[in-house]
Coordinates of C-alpha atoms in Angstrom, one line a residue:
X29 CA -10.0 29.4 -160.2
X30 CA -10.6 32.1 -157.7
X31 CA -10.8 34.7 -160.7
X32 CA -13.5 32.1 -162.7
X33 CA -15.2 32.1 -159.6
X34 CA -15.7 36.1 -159.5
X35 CA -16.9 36.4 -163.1
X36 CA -19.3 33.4 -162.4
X37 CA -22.5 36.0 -162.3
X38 CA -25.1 33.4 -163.4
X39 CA -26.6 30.1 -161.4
X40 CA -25.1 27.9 -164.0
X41 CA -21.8 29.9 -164.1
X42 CA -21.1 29.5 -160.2
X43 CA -22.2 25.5 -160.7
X44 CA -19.5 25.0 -163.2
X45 CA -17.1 26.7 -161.8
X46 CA -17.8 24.6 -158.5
X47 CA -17.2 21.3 -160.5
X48 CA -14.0 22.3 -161.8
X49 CA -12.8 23.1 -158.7
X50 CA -14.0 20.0 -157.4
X51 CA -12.6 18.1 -159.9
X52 CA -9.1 19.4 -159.7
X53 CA -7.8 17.0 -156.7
X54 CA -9.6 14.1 -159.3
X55 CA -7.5 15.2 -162.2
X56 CA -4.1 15.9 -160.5
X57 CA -4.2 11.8 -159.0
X58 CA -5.5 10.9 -162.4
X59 CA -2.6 12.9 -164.0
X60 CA -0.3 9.9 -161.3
X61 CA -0.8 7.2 -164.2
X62 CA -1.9 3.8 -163.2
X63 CA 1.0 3.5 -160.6
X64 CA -0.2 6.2 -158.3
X65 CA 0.8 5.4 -154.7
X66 CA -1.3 5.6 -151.5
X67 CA 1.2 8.3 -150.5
X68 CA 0.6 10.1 -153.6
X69 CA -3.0 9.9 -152.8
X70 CA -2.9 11.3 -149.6
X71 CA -0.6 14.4 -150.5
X72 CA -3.6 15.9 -153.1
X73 CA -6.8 14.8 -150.8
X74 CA -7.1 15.8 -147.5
X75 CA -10.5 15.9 -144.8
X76 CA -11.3 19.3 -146.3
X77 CA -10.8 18.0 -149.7
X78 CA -13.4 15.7 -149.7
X79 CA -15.8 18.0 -148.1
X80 CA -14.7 20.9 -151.1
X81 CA -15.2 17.8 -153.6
X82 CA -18.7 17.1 -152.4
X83 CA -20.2 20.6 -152.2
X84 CA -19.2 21.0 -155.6
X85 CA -20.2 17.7 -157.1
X86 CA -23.8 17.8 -155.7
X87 CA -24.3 21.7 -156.5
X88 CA -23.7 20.3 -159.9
X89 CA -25.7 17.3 -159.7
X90 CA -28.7 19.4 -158.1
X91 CA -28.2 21.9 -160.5
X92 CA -28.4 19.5 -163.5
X93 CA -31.1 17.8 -162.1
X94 CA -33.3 21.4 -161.7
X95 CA -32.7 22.7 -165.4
X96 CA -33.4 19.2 -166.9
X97 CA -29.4 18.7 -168.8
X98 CA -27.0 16.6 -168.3
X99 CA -24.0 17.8 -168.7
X100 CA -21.2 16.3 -165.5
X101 CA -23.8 14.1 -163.8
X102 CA -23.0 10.8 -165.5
X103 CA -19.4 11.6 -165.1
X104 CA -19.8 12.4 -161.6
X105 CA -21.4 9.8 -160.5
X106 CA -18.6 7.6 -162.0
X107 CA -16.0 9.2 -160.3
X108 CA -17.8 9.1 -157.2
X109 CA -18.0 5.0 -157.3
X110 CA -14.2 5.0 -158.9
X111 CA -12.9 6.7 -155.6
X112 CA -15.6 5.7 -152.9
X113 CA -12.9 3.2 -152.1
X114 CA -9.7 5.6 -151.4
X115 CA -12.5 7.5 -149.7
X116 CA -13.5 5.2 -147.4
X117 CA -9.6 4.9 -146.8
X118 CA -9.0 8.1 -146.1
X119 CA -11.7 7.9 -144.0
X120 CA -9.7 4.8 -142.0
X121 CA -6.5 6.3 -141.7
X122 CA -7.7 9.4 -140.4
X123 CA -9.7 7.5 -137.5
X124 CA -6.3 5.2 -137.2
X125 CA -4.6 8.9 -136.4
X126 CA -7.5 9.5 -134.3
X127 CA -8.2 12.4 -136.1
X128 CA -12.0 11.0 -135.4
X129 CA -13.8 14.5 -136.3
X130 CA -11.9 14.8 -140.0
X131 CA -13.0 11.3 -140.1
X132 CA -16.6 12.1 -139.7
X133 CA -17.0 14.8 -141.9
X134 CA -14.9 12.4 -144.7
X135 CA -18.0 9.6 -143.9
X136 CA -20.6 12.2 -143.5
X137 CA -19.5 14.0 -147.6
X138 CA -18.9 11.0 -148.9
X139 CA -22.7 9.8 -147.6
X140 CA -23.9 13.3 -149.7
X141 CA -22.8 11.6 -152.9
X142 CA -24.2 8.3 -152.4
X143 CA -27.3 8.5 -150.2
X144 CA -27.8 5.0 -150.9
X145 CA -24.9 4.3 -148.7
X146 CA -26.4 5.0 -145.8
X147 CA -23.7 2.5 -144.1
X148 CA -21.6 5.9 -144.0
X149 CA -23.9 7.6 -142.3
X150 CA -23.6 5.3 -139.4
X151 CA -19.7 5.4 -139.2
X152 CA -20.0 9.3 -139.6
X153 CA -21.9 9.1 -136.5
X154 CA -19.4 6.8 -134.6
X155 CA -17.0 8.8 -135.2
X156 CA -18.5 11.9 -134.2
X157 CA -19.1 9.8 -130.9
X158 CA -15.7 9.4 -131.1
X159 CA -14.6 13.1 -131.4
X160 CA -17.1 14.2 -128.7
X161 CA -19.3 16.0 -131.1
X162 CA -22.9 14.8 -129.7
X163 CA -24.4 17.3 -131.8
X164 CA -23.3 16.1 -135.0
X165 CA -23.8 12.4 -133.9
X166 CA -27.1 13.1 -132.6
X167 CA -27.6 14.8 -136.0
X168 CA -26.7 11.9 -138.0
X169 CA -28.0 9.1 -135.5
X170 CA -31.4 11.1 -136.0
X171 CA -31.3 10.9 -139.8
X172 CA -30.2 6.9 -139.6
X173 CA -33.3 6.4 -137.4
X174 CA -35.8 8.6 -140.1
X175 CA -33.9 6.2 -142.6
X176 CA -35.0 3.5 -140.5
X177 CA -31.5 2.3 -141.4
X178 CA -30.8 -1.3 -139.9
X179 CA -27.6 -2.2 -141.1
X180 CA -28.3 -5.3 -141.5
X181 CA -26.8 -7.2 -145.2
X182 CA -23.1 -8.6 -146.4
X183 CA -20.2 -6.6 -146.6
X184 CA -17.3 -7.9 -149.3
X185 CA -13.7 -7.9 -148.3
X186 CA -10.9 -9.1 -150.7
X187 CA -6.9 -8.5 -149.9
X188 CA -5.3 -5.3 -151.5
X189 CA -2.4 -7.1 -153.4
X190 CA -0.2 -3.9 -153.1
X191 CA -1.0 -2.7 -149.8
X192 CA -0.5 -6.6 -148.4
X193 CA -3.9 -6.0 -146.3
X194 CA -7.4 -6.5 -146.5
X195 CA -9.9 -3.9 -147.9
X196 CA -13.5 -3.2 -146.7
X197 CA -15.7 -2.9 -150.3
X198 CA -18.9 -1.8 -148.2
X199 CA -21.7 -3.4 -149.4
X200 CA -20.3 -3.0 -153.3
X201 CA -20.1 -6.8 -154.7
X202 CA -19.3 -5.7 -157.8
X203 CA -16.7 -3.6 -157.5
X204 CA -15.0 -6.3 -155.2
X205 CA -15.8 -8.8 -157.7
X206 CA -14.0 -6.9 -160.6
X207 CA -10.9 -5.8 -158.1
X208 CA -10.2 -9.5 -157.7
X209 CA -11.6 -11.6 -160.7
X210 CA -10.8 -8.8 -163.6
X211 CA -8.4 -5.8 -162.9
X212 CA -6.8 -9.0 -160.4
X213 CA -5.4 -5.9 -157.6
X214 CA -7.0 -7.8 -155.0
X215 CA -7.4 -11.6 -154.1
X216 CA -8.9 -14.4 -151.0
X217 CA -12.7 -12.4 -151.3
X218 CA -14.1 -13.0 -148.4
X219 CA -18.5 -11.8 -147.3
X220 CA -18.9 -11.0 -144.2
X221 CA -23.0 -10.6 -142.8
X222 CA -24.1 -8.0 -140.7
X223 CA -26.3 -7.6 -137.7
X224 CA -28.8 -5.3 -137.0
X225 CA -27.3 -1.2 -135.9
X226 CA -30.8 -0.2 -134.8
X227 CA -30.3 -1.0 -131.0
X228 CA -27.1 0.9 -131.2
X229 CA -28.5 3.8 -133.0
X230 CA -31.6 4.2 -130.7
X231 CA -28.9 4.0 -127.3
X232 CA -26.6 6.5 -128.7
X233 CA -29.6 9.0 -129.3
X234 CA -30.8 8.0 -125.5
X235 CA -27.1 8.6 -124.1
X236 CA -27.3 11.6 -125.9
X237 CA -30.3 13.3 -124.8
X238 CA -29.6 11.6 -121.0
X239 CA -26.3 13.7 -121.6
X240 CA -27.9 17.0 -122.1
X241 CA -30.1 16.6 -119.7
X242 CA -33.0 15.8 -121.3
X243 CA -34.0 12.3 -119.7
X244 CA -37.8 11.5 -120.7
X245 CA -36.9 12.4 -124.3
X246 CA -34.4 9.5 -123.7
X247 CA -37.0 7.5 -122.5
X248 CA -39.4 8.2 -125.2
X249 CA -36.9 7.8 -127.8
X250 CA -36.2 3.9 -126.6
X251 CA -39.7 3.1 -126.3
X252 CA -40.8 4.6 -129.4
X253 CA -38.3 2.4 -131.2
X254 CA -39.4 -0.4 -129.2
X255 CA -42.8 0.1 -130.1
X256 CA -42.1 0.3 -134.2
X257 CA -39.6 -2.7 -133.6
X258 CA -41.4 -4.9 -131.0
X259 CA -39.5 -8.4 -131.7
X260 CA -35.6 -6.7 -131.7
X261 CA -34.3 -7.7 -128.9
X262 CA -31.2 -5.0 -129.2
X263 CA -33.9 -2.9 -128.2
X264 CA -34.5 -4.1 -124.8
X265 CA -30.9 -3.9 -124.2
X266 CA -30.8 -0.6 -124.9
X267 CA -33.8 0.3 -122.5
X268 CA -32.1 -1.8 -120.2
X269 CA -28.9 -0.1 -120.2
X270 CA -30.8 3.0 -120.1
X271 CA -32.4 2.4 -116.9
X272 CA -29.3 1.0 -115.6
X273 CA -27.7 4.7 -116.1
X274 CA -30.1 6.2 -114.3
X275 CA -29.7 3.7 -111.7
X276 CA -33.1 2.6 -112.0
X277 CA -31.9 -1.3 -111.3
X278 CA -35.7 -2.4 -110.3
X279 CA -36.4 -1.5 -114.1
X280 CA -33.4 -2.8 -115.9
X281 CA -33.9 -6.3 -113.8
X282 CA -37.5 -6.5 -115.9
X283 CA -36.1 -5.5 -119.1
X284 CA -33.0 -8.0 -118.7
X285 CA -35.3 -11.0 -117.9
X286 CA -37.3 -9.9 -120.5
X287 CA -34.6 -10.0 -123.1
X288 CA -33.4 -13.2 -122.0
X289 CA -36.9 -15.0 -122.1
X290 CA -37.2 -14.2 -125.7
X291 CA -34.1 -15.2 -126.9
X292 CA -32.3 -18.0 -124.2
X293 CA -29.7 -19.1 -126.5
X294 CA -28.5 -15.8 -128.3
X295 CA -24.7 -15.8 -126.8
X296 CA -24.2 -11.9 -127.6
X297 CA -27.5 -11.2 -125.7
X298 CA -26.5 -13.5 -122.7
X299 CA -23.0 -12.2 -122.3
X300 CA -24.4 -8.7 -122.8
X301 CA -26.8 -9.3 -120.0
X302 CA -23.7 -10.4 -117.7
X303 CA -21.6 -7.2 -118.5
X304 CA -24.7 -4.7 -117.6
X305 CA -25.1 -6.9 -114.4
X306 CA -21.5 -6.7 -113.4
X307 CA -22.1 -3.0 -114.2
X308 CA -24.3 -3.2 -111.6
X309 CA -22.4 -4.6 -108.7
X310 CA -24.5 -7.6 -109.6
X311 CA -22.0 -10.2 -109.7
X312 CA -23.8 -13.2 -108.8
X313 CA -26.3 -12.7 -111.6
X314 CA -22.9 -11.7 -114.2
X315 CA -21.8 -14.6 -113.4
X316 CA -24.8 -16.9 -113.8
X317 CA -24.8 -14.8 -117.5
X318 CA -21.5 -15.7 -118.3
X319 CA -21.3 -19.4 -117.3
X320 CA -24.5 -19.5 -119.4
X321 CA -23.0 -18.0 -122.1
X322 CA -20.3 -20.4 -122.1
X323 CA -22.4 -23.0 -122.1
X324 CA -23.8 -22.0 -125.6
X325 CA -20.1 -21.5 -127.2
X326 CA -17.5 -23.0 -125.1
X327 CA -15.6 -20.3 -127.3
X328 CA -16.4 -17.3 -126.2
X329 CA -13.2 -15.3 -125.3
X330 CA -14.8 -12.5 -123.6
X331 CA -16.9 -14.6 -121.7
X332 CA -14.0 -16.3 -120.8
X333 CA -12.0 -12.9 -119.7
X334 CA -14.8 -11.2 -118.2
X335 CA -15.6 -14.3 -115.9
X336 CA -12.1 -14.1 -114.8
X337 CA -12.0 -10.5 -114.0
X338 CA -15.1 -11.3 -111.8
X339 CA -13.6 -14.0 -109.7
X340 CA -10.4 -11.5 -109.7
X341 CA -12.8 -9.1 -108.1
X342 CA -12.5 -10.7 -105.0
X343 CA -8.7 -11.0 -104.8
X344 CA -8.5 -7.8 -104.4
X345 CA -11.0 -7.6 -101.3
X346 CA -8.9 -10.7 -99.5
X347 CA -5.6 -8.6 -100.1
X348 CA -7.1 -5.4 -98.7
X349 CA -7.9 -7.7 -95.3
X350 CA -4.3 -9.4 -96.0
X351 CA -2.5 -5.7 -95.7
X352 CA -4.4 -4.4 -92.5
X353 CA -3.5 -8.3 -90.3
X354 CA -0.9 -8.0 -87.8
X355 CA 0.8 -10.8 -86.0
X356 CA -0.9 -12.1 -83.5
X357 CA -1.7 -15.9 -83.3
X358 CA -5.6 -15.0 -84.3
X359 CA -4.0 -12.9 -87.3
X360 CA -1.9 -15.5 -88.5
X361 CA -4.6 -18.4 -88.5
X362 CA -6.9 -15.8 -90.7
X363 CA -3.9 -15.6 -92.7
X364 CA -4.0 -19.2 -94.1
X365 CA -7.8 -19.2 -94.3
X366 CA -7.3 -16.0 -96.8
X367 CA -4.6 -17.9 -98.6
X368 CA -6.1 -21.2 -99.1
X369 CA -9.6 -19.0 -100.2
X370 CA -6.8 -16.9 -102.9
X371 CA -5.5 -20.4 -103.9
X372 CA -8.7 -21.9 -104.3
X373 CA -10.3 -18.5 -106.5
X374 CA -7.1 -18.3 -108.8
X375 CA -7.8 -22.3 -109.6
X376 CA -11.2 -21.4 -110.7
X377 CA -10.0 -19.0 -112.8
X378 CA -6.9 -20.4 -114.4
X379 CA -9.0 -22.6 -116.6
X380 CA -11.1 -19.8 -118.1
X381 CA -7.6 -17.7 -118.7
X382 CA -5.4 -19.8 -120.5
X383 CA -8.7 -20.8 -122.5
X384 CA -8.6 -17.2 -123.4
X385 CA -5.2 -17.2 -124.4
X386 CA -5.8 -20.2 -126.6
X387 CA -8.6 -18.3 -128.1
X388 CA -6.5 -14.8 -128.8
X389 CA -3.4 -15.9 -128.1
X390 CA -1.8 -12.1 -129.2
X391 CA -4.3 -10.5 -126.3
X392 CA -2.0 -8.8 -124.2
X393 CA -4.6 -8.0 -121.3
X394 CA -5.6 -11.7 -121.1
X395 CA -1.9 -12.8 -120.9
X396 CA -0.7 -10.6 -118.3
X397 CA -3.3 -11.6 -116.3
X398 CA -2.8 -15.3 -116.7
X399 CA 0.7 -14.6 -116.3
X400 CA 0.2 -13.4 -112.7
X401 CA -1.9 -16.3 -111.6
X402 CA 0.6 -18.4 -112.4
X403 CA 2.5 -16.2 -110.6
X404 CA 0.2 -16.3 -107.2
X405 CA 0.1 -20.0 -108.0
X406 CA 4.4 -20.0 -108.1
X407 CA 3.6 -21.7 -111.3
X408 CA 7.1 -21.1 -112.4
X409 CA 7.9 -23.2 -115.7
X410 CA 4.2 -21.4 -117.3
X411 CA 5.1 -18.2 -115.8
X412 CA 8.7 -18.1 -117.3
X413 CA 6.9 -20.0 -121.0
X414 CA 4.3 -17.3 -120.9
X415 CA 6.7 -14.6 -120.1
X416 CA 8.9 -15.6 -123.3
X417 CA 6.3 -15.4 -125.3
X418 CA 5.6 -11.2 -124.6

């Protein structure tokens, strides 16, 4: 290849001899049969792979697309949808072995061959988040923002029959429909809708440019989207939350009432409200959030957790007190009073733990710290049930 690649001393020349060696990983799993095995897979196409594969695919395709014939580009395009799937796997595993960079730049080619798919875009970004590269991220957030990508539709699931897990198909119906109804590798399809990425996208660019320094840009970059988006409350979140950073709390109190006030009974913007209060130090107001947002969906785990954690918050202020009392009469009669006020909190918080465990009973955060209020309570029979069960 490296010798077709000297001779190549026209345009066209160097384009073809870029398919081909695009191609190559293509034909040697190809060359597996029907039967070829994930492991198999993964042994021909790496991170740089991919990145190889697209550079030569869209020098083609741009090529092609200049001089009028086409010669690889319906073929290409083909191949592109008959492997976005092991792609987007690749893709997975990689960020599984967070190996969150190689995972990017997987997202990022694979977005270079399908710019419809700008859903890969977005996870390019994350990752990039992921693997401290603002640059790139801020790169790829900015182009999702010019898109003015929102995220928002149905993804399709179905389970992978021979893997014995569930696949992501993206936003591709058809292909999920034909894994499962025709080709019958996959089975239980099951849609999944999608909420709006915009508030996330314009807070990342903000944390970004707060990061380097560059703090009105931040600003202007929130409010712009604000301005373009006016009724997406996301947005005031993220304005909020930028504020909040810059420990302007005058601000984010405005911006959090004003989230709240157009949208009382959205349970994600409620309990989001609570977390950037008990960000805050603001506890009484995190909890007010929380209680409300239990009030909307008596099932909400995290509300449930994060409730807890708040009331736990002031365990730890009676024990600091509890450590530094001697034993003097007046010591010991504060004593009780801090352990009847200890007895009393961990009461109040019991319910709202073993709700959570109900809820995700596999949590292991939730369940060790039920497990040690039953422990503070010498609940002994749930302590040693619990403690089975880990």
């Amino acid at each position: 290849m490296a010798r077709l690649e000297g001779l190549a001393t026209e345009e066209g020349d160097k384009v073809s001899a870029g398919f081909y060696k695009a191609m190559l990983p293509l034909v040697e799993i190809m060359s597996f049969g029907p039967t070829v095995t994930e492991a198999q897979k993964a042994q021909v196409v790496s991170a740089k792979t991919v990145v190889d594969i697209e550079k030569g695919l869209n020098g083609t395709l741009e090529y092609e697309k200049k001089t009028g014939k086409k010669v690889y580009t319906d073929d290409i395009l083909k191949k592109v949808e008959l492997y976005k799937s092991d792609i987007i796997n690749l893709a997975i595993a990689l960020g599984q072995q967070q190996k969150f960079q190689e995972a990017s730049d997987v997202l990022y080619s694979l977005y270079l061959l399908d710019k419809k798919d700008a859903d890969k875009l977005f996870f390019a970004a994350s990752y990039a988040v992921s693997a401290a590269n603002y640059d790139k991220a801020f790169q790829y957030y900015s182009e999702l923002k010019a898109l003015n990508y929102t995220g928002e539709g149905t993804l399709y699931f179905a389970f992978n029959n021979t893997l014995k897990q569930e696949e992501n198909f993206g936003t591709n119906k058809s292909l999920r429909d034909i894994s499962v109804n025709t080709t019958k590798t996959h089975s239980k399809p099951r849609d999944e809708k999608t909420e709006s990425k915009r508030g996330e996208i314009f807070k990342n660019i903000a944390l970004i440019l707060v990061q380097k320094g560059k703090v009105e840009e931040a600003k202007a970059a929130v409010q712009e989207a604000r301005q373009a988006n006016p009724e997406d409350t996301s947005l005031i979140l993220t304005e909020a939350d930028l504020y909040l950073k810059m420990n302007d709390f005058e601000t984010y109190s405005k911006l959090a009432n004003e989230a709240l006030s157009k949208n009382p009974n959205n349970v994600d913007l409620v309990f989001n409200l609570g977390v950037i209060s008990a960000n805050a130090n603001k506890l009484d107001e995190a909890e007010k959030h929380y209680k409300r947002a239990l009030e909307i969906n008596p099932n909400y785990f995290n509300a449930h957790l994060n409730l807890a954690e708040l009331k736990l918050r002031a365990d730890e202020k009676w024990v600091t007190e509890l450590n530094k009392l001697g034993t003097s009469e007046k010591d010991n009669k504060r004593y009780e009073v801090i352990k009847k006020l200890r007895e009393d909190n961990f009461k109040l918080i019991l319910p709202h733990l073993e709700k959570a465990v109900e809820l995700e009973p596999t949590n292991e955060p939730a369940k060790k710290t039920l497990l040690s209020v039953y422990n503070a309570l010498e609940m002994t029979d749930k302590y040693k049930a619990l403690k089975a069960k880990m």
